[in-house]
Short mmCIF file of C-alpha atoms in Angstrom, two decimals:
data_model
loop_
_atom_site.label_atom_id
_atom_site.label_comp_id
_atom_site.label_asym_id
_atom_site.label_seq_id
_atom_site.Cartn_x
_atom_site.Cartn_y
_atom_site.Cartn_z
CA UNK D 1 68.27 104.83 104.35
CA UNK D 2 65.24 106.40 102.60
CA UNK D 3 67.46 107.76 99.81
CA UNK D 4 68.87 104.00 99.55
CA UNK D 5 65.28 102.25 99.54
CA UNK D 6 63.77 105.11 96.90
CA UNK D 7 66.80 104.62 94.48
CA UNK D 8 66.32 101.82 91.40
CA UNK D 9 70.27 100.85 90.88
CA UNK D 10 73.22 100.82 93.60
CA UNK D 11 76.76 100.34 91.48
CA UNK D 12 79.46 98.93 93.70
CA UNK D 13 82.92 98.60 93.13
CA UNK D 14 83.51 95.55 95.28
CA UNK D 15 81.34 92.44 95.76
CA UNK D 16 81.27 92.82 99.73
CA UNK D 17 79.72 96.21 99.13
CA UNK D 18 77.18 94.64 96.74
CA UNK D 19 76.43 92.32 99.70
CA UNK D 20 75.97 95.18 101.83
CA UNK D 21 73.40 97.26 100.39
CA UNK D 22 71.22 93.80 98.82
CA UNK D 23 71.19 92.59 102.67
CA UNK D 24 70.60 96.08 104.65
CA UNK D 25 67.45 97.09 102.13
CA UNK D 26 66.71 92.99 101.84
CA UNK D 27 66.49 93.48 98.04
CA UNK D 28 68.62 93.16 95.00
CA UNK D 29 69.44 96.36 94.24
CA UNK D 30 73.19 96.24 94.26
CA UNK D 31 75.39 95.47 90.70
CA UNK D 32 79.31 94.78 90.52
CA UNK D 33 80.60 97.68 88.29
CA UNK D 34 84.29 97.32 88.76
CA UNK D 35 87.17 99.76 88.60
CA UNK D 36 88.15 100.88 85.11
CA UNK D 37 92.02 101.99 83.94
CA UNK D 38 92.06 104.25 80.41
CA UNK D 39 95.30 103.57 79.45
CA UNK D 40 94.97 106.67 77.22
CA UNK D 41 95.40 108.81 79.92
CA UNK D 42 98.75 107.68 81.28
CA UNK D 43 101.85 109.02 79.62
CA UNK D 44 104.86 107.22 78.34
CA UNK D 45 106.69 108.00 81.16
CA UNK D 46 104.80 105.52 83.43
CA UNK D 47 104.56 102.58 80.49
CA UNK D 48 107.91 102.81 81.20
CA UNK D 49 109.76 99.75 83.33
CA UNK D 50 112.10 101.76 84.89
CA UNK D 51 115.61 100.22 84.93
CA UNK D 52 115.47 100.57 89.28
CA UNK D 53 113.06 101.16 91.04
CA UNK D 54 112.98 102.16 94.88
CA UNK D 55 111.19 102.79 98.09
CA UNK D 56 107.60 102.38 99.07
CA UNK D 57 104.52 103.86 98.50
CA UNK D 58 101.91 104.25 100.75
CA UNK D 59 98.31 104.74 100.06
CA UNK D 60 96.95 107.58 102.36
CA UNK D 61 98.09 109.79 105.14
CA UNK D 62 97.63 109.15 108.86
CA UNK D 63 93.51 110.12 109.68
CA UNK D 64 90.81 108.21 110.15
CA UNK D 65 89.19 108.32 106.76
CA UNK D 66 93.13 106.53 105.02
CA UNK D 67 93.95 104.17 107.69
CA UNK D 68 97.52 105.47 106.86
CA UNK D 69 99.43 104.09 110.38
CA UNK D 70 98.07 100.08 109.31
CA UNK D 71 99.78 101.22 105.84
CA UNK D 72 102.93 102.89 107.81
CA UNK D 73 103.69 100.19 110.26
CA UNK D 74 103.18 97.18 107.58
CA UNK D 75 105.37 99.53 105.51
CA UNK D 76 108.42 100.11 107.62
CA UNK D 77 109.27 95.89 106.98
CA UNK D 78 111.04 96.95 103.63
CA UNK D 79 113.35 99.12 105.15
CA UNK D 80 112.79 101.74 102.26
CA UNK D 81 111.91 105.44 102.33
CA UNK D 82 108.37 105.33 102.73
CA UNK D 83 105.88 107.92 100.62
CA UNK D 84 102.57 109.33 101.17
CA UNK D 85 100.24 111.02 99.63
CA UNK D 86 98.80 114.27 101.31
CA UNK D 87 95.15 113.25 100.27
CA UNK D 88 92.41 114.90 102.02
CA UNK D 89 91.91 115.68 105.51
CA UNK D 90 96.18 115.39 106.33
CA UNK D 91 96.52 116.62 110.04
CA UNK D 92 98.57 119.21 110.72
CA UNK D 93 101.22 117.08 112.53
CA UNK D 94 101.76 114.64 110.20
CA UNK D 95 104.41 117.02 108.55
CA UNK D 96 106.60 116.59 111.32
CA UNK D 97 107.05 112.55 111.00
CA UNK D 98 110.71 112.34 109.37
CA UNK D 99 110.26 108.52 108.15
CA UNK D 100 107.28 109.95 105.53
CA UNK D 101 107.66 112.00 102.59
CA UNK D 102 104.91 113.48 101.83
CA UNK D 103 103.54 113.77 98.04
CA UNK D 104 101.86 117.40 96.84
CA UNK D 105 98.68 117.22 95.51
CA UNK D 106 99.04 116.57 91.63
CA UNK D 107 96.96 115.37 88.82
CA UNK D 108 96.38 111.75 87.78
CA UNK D 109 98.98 111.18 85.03
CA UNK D 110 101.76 112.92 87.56
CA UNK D 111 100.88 110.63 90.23
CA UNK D 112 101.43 107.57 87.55
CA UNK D 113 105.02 108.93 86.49
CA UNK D 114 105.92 109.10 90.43
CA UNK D 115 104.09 105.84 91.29
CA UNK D 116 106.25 103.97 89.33
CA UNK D 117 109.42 105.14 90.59
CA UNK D 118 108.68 102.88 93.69
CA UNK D 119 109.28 99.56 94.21
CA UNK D 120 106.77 98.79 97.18
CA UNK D 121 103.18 99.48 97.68
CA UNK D 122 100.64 99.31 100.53
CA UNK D 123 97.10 99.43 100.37
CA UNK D 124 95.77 99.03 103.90
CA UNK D 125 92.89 101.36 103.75
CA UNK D 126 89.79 100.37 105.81
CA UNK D 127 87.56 102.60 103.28
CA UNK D 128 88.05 100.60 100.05
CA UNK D 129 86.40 102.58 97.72
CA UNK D 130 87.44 101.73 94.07
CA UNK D 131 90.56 100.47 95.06
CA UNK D 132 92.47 102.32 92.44
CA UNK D 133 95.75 102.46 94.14
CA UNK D 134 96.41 98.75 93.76
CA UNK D 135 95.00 98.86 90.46
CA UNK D 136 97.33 101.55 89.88
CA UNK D 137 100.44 99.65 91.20
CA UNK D 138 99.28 96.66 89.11
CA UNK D 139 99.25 98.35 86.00
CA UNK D 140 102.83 99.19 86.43
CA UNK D 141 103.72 96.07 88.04
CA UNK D 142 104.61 97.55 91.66
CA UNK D 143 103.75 94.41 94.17
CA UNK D 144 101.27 95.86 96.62
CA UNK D 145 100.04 94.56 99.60
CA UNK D 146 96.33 95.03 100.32
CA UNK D 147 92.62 93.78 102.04
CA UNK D 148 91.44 90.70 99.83
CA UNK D 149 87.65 92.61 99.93
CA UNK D 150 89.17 94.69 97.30
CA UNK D 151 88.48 93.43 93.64
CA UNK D 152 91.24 95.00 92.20
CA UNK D 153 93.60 93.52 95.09
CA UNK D 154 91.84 90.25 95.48
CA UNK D 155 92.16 89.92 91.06
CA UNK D 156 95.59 91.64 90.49
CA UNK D 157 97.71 90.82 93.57
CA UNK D 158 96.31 87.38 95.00
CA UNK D 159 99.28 86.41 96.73
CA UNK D 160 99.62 89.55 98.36
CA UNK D 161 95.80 89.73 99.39
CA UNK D 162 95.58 89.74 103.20
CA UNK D 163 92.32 88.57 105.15
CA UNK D 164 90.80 92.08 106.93
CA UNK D 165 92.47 93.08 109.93
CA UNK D 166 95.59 90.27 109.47
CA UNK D 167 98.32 92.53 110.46
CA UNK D 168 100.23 89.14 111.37
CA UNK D 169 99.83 88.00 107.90
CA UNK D 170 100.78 91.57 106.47
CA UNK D 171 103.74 91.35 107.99
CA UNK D 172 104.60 87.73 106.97
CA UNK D 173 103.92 88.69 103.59
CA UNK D 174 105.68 91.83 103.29
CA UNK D 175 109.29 90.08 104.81
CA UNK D 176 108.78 87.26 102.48
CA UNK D 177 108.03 90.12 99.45
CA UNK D 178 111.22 91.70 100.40
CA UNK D 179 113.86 88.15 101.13
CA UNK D 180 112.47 86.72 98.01
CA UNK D 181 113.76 88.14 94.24
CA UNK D 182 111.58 85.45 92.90
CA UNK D 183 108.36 85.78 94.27
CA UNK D 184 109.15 89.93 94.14
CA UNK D 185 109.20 89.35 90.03
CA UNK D 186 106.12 86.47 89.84
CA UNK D 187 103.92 88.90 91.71
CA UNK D 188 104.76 92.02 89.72
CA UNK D 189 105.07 90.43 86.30
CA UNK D 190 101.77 88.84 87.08
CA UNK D 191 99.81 91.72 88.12
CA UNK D 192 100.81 93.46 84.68
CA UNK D 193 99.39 90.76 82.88
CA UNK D 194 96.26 90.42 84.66
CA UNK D 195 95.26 94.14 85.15
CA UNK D 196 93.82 94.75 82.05
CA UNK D 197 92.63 91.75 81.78
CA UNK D 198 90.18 92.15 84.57
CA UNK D 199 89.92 96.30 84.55
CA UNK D 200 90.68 97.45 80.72
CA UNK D 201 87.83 99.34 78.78
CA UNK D 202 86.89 96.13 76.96
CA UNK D 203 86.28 94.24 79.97
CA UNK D 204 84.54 97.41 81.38
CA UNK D 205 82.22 97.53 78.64
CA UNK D 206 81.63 93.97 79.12
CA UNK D 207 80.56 93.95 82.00
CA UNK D 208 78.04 96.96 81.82
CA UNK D 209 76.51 95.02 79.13
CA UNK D 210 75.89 92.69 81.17
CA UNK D 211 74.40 94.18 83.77
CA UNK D 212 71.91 95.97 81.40
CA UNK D 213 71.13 92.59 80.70
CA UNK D 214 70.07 91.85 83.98
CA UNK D 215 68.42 95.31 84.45
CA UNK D 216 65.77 94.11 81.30
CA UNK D 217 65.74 90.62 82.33
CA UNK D 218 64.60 92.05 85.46
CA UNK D 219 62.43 94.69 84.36
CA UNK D 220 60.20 91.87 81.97
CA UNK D 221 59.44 89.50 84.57
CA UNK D 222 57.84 92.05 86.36
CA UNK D 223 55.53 93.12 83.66
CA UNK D 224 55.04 89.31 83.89
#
């Protein structure tokens, strides 16, 4: 808390966290700096539609820290293969579960490529973080299901965004997702349209403009 109270700037990826820190150290501290995609980065191979595209991705393993058996359970209602990422902190056991397959570690543009072989995803983490992994499934158009505190959830998959906690409503969503072609393809083209939109470079740049803005605004009334 002293490190928090002696620091000038706190850059949040989501606006509950920027509501966090302005009402724990009663003082606005806090600035939205969303998630950012460099499309640079990515190779052809993931700008790539694929022709089919199967099973479902999860978005961390089974500890505490991933929330990965909200992510499981939710999963299991497409009746796919179900993937996982061995992320940090994987528990020993976890090998043994035959319904997960469980990714290697591999760099950023290798996870895009086998991202968007899949067809589902499911973002159920408790720690949001940046919330790449729906950003990531948006970007190649791979309907995920996720929290609604997460910007790049909330922005990119609306009609997938669940309230925190709703595992009823996870559910509902994820059997209509999977009995409906049509609302399968709105979601997914939509989120492809919109991701750059609201996380490209430009937008990025945009808003860090901004809040230097604010920063200076800021900064002169006090000399005031």
């Amino acid at each position: 808390l002293q490190l928090l109270n002696s620091v000038d700037l706190i850059f949040c990826h989501n606006e509950i966290d920027v509501k966090y820190y302005n009402g724990l150290l009663n003082a606005v501290k806090s600035f939205l700096m969303p998630s950012l995609m460099i499309v640079d980065a990515i190779p052809q191979e993931a700008k790539k539609v694929p022709q089919k595209r199967t099973d479902t991705q999860i978005s961390g393993n089974l500890c505490e820290w991933y929330c990965g058996l909200d992510s499981f359970m939710i999963a299991q209602e497409f009746g796919e293969q179900i993937y996982a990422p061995s992320m940090g902190r994987k528990q020993e056991y976890e090998d043994y579960l035959e319904d997960i397959i469980y990714l290697p570690y591999m760099t950023w543009a290798d996870w895009m490529v086998e991202l968007n072989k899949r067809k589902y995803g499911v973002n159920l983490m408790r720690t949001f973080a940046a919330g790449t992994f729906s950003l990531n499934c948006s970007f190649l158009g791979i309907p995920c299901l996720g929290w609604d505190v997460l910007e790049t959830q909330r922005l990119c998959f609306p009609e997938l965004s669940i309230p925190l906690g709703d595992m009823v409503e996870a559910r509902r969503i994820a059997k209509h997702l999977k009995n409906n072609e049509l609302f399968y393809n709105h979601v997914s083209e939509y989120a492809r349209k919109v991701s750059l939109e609201h996380f490209g470079e430009e937008t990025f740049v945009k808003n860090f403009n901004n809040i230097l803005k604010q920063i200076r605004r800021r900064a002169n009334i006090k000399r005031m």
